mmCIF file of C-alpha atoms in Angstrom:
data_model
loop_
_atom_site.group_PDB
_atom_site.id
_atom_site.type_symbol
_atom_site.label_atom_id
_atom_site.label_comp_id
_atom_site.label_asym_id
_atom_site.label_seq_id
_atom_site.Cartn_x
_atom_site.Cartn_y
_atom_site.Cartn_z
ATOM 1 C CA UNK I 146 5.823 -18.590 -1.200
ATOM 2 C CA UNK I 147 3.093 -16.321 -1.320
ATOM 3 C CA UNK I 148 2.466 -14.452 -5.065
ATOM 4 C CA UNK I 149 -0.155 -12.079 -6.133
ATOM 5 C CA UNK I 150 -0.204 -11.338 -9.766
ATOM 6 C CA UNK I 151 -2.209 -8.531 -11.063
ATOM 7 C CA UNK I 152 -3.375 -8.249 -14.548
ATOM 8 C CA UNK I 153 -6.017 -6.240 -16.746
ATOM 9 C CA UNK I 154 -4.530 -2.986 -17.078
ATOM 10 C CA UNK I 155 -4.717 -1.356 -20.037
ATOM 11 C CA UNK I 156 -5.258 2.157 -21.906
ATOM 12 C CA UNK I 157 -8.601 3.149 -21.548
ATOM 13 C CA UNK I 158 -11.171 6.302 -22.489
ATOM 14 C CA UNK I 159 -12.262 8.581 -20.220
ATOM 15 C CA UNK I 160 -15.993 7.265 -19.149
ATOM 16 C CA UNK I 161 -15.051 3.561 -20.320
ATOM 17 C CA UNK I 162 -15.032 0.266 -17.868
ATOM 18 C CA UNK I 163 -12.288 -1.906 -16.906
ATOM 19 C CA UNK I 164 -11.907 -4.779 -14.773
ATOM 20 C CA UNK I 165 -8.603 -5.293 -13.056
ATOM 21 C CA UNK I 166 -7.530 -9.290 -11.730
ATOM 22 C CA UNK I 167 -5.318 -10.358 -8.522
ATOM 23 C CA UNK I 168 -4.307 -14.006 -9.132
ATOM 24 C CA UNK I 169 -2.962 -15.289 -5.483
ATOM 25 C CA UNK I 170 -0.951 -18.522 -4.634
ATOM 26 C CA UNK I 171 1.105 -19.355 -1.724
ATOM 27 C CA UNK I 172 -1.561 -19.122 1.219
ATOM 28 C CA UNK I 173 -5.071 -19.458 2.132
ATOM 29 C CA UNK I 174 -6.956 -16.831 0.227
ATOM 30 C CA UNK I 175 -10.380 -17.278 1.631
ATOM 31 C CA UNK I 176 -9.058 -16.382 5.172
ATOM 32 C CA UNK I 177 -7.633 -13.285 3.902
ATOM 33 C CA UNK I 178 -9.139 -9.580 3.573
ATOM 34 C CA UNK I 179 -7.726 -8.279 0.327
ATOM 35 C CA UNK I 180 -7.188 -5.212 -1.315
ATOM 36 C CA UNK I 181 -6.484 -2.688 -3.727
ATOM 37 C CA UNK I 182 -3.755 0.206 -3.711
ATOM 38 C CA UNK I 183 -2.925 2.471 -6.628
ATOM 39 C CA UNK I 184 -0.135 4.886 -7.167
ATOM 40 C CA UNK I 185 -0.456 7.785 -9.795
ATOM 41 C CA UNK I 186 2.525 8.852 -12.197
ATOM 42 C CA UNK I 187 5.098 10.581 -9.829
ATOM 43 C CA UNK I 188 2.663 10.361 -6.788
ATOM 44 C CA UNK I 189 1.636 8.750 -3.495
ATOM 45 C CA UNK I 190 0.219 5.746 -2.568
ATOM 46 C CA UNK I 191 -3.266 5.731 -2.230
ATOM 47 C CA UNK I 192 -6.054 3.317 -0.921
ATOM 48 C CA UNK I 193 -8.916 1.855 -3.315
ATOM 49 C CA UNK I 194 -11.325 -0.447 -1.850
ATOM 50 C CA UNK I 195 -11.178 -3.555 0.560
ATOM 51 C CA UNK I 196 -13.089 -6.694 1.030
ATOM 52 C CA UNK I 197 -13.410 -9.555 3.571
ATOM 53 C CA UNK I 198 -11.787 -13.142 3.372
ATOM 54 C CA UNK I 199 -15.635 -14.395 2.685
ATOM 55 C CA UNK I 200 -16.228 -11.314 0.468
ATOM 56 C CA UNK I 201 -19.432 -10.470 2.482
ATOM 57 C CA UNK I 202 -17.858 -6.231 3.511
ATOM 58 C CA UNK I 203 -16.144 -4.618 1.398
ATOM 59 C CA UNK I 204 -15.162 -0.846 2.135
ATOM 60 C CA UNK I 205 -14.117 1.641 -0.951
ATOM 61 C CA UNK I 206 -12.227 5.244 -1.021
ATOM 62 C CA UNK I 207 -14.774 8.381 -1.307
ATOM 63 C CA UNK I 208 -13.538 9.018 -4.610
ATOM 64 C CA UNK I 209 -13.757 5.555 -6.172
ATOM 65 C CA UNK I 210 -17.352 4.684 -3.900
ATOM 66 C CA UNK I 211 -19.837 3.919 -6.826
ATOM 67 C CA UNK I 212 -18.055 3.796 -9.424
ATOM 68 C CA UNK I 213 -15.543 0.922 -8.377
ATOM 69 C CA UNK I 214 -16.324 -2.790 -7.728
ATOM 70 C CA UNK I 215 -13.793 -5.067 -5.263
ATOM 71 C CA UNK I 216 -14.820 -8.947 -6.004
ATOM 72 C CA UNK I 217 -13.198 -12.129 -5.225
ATOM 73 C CA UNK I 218 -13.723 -15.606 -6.241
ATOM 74 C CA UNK I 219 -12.140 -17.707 -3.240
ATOM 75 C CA UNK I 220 -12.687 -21.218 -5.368
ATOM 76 C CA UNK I 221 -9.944 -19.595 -8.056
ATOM 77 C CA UNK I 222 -8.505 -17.751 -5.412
ATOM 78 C CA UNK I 223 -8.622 -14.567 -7.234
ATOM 79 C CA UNK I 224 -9.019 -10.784 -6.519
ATOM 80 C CA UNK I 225 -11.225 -8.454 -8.982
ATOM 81 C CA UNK I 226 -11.859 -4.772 -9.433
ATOM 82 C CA UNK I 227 -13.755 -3.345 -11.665
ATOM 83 C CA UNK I 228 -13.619 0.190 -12.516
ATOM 84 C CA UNK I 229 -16.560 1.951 -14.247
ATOM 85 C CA UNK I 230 -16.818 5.612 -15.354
ATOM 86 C CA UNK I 231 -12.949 6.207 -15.511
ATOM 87 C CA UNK I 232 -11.521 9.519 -15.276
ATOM 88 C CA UNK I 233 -8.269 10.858 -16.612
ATOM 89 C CA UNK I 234 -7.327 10.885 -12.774
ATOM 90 C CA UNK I 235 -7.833 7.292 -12.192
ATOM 91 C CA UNK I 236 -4.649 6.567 -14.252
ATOM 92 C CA UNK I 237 -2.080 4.859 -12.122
ATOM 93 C CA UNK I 238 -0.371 1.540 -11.556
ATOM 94 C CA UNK I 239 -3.158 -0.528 -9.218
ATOM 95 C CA UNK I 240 -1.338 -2.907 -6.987
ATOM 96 C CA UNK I 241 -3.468 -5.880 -4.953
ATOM 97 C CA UNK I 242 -2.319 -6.527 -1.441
ATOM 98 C CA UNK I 243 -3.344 -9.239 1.401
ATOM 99 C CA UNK I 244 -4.710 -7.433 4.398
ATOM 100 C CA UNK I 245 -3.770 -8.472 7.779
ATOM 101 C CA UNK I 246 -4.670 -6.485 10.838
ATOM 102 C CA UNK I 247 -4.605 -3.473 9.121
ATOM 103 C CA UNK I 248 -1.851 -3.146 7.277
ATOM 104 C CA UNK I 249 -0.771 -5.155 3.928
ATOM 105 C CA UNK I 250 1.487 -7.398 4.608
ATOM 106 C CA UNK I 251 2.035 -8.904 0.878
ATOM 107 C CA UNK I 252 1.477 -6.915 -2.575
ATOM 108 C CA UNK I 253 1.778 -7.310 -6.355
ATOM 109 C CA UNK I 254 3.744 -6.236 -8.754
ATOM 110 C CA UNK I 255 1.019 -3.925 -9.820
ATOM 111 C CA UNK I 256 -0.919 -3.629 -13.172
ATOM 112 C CA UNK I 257 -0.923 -0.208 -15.043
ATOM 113 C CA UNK I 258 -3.954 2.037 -16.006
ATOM 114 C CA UNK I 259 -3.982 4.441 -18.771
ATOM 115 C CA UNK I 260 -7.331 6.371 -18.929
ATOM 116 C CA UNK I 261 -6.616 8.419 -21.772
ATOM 117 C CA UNK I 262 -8.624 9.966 -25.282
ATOM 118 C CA UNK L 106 -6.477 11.965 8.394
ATOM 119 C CA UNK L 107 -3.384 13.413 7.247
ATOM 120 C CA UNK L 108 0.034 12.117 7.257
ATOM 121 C CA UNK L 109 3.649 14.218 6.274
ATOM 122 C CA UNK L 110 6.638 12.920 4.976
ATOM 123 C CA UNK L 111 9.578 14.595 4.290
ATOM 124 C CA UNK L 112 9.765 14.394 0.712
ATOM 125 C CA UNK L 113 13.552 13.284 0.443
ATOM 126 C CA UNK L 114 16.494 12.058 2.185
ATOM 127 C CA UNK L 115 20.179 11.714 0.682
ATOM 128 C CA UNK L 116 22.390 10.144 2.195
ATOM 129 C CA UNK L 117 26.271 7.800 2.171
ATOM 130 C CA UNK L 118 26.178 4.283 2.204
ATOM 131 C CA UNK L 119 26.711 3.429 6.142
ATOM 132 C CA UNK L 120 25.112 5.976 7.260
ATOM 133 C CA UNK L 121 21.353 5.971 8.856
ATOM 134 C CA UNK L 122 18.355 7.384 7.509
ATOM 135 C CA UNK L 123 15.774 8.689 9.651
ATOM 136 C CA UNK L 124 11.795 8.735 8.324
ATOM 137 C CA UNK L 125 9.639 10.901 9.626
ATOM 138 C CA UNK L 126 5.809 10.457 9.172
ATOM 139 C CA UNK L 127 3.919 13.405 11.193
ATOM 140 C CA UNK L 128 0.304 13.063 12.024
ATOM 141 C CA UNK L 129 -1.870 14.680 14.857
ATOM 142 C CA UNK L 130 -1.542 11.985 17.834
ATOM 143 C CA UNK L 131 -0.315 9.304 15.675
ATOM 144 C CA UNK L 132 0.844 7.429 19.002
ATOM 145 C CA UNK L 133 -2.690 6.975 19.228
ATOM 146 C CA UNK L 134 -2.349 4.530 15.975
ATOM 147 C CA UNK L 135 -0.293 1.704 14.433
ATOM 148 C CA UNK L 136 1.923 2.889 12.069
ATOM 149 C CA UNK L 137 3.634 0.309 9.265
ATOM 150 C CA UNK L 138 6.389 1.261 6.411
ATOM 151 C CA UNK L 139 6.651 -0.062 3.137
ATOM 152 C CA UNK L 140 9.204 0.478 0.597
ATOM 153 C CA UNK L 141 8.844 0.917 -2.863
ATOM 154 C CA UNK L 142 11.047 0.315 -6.077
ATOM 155 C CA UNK L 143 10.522 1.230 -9.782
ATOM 156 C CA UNK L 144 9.135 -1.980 -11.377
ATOM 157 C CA UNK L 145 8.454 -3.943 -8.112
ATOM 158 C CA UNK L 146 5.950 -4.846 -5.272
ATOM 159 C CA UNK L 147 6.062 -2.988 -2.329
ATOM 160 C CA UNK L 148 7.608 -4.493 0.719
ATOM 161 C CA UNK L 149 6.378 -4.228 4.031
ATOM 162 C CA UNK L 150 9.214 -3.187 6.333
ATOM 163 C CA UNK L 151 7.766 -2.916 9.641
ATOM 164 C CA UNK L 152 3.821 -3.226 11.357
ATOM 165 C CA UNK L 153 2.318 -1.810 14.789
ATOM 166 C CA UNK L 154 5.393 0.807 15.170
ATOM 167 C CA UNK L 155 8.061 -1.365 15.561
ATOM 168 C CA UNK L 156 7.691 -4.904 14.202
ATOM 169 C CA UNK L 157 9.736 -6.297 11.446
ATOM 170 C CA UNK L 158 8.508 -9.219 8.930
ATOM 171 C CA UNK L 159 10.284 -11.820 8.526
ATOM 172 C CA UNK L 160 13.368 -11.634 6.043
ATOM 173 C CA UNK L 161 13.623 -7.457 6.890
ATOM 174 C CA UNK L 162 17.008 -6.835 8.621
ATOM 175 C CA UNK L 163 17.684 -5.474 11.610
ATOM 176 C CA UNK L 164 19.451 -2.106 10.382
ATOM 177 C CA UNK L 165 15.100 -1.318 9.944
ATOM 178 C CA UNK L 166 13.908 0.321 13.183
ATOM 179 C CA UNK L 167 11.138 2.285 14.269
ATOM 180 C CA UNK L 168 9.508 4.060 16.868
ATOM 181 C CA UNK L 169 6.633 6.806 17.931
ATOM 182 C CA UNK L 170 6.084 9.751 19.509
ATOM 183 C CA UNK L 171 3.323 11.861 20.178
ATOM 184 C CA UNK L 172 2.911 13.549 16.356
ATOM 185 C CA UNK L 173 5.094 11.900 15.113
ATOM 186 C CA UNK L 174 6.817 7.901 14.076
ATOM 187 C CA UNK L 175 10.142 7.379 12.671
ATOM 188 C CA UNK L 176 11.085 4.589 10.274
ATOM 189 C CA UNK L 177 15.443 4.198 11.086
ATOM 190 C CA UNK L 178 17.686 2.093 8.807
ATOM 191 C CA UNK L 179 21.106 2.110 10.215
ATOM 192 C CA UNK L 180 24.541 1.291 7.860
ATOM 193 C CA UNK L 181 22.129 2.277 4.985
ATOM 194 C CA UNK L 182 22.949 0.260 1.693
ATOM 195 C CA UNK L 183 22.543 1.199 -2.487
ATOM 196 C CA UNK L 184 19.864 -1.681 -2.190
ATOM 197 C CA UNK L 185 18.258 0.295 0.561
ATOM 198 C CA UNK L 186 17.592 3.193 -2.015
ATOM 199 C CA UNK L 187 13.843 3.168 -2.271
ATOM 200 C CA UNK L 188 10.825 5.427 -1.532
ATOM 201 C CA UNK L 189 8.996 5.216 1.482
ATOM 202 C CA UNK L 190 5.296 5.160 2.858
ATOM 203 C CA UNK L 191 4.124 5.719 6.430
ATOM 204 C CA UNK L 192 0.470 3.766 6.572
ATOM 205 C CA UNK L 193 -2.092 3.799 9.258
ATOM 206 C CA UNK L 194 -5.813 2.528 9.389
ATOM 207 C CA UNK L 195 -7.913 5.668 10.838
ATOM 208 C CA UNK L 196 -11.681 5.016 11.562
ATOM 209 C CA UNK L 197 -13.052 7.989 9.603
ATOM 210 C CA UNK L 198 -10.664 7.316 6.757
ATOM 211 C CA UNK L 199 -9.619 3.714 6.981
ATOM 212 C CA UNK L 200 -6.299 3.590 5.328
ATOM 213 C CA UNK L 201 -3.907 6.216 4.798
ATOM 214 C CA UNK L 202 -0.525 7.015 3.278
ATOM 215 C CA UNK L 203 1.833 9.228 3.784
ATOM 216 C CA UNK L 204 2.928 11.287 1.311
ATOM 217 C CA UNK L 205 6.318 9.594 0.784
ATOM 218 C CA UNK L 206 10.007 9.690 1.375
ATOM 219 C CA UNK L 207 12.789 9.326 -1.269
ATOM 220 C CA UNK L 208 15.507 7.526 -0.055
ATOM 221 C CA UNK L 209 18.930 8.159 -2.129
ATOM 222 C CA UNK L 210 21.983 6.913 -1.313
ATOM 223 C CA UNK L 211 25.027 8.916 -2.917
#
């Protein structure tokens, strides 16, 4: 059974760092692209960042480029993100998903992000 | 890229819910639908237009036109009260949402 469990959230300043973790199980991680989805209070889903199964590309949102880190470590078969220079309007619930062919085929339960004074 | 959901649908259990995700020549594109509940992962409903995981019932349809793809659950349940995402990969944007569809059945 394939399980992704995300963990790391927390409340946060505005201008602070975080860093967000995707434990997987239940299928081969390294051959997977993987990713990170976030969902504001009362609002849409919205794309963060992507990388490869071999973590070689990875691919962020405009609005998180440079300021947001995706990771993996295939050997613990784990998923990372971390988030630098936080704004009030990064708060949300971050979810990690397996990537397959474009679309994400399995997610998380999601962890949740407070960036707040 | 933009994508446009109706922002809710309410409906009686048995009846069928129809999804509309609008974007310019979204033919063009694979569309997939997940469906999201307070608390809990999202769940992929459907891939490339049409195609349904395994484990999704059959009352989950969908289908494209031009501008437009349709996510269709027929004999609608209280479990199938959710809100819904349209989702395509476009190669200025990468991935996209749609804005969402609440799902409520009365």
């Amino acid at each position: 059974e394939v399980q992704l469990l995300e963990s790391g959230g927390d409340l946060v300043h505005p201008g602070g760092s975080l860093r967000l973790s995707c434990a997987a199980s239940g299928f081969s991680f390294n051959f997977y692209a993987m990713s990170w989805v976030r969902q504001s209070p009362g609002k849409g889903l919205e794309w963060v960042a992507s990388v490869s199964g071999d973590g070689r590309n990875t691919h962020y949102a405009d609005s998180m480029k440079g300021r947001f880190t995706i990771s993996r470590d295939n050997s613990n078969s784990t998923l990372y993100l971390r988030m630098n220079s936080v704004r009030a309007e990064d708060t949300a619930v971050y979810f990690c998903a397996s990537t397959t062919a474009g679309y994400f085929d399995y997610w998380g339960p999601g962890t949740l992000v407070t960036v707040s004074s | 890229y933009v994508l446009t959901q109706s922002p809710s649908v309410s409906l009686a259990p048995g009846q069928t819910a129809k999804i509309t995700c609008g974007g310019n020549d979204i033919r063009s594109k694979s569309v997939h639908w997940y469906q999201l509940k307070p608390g809990q992962a999202p769940v992929l409903v459907l891939h490339h237009d049409r195609d349904r995981p395994s484990g999704i019932p059959e009352r989950f349809s969908g289908s494209t036109s031009r501008n437009t793809a349709t996510l269709t659950i027929t004999s609608v349940e209280i479990g199938d009260e959710a809100d819904y995402f349209c989702h395509v990969w476009d190669n200025n944007s990468y991935h996209v949402f749609g804005t969402g569809t609440r799902v409520t059945v009365l």
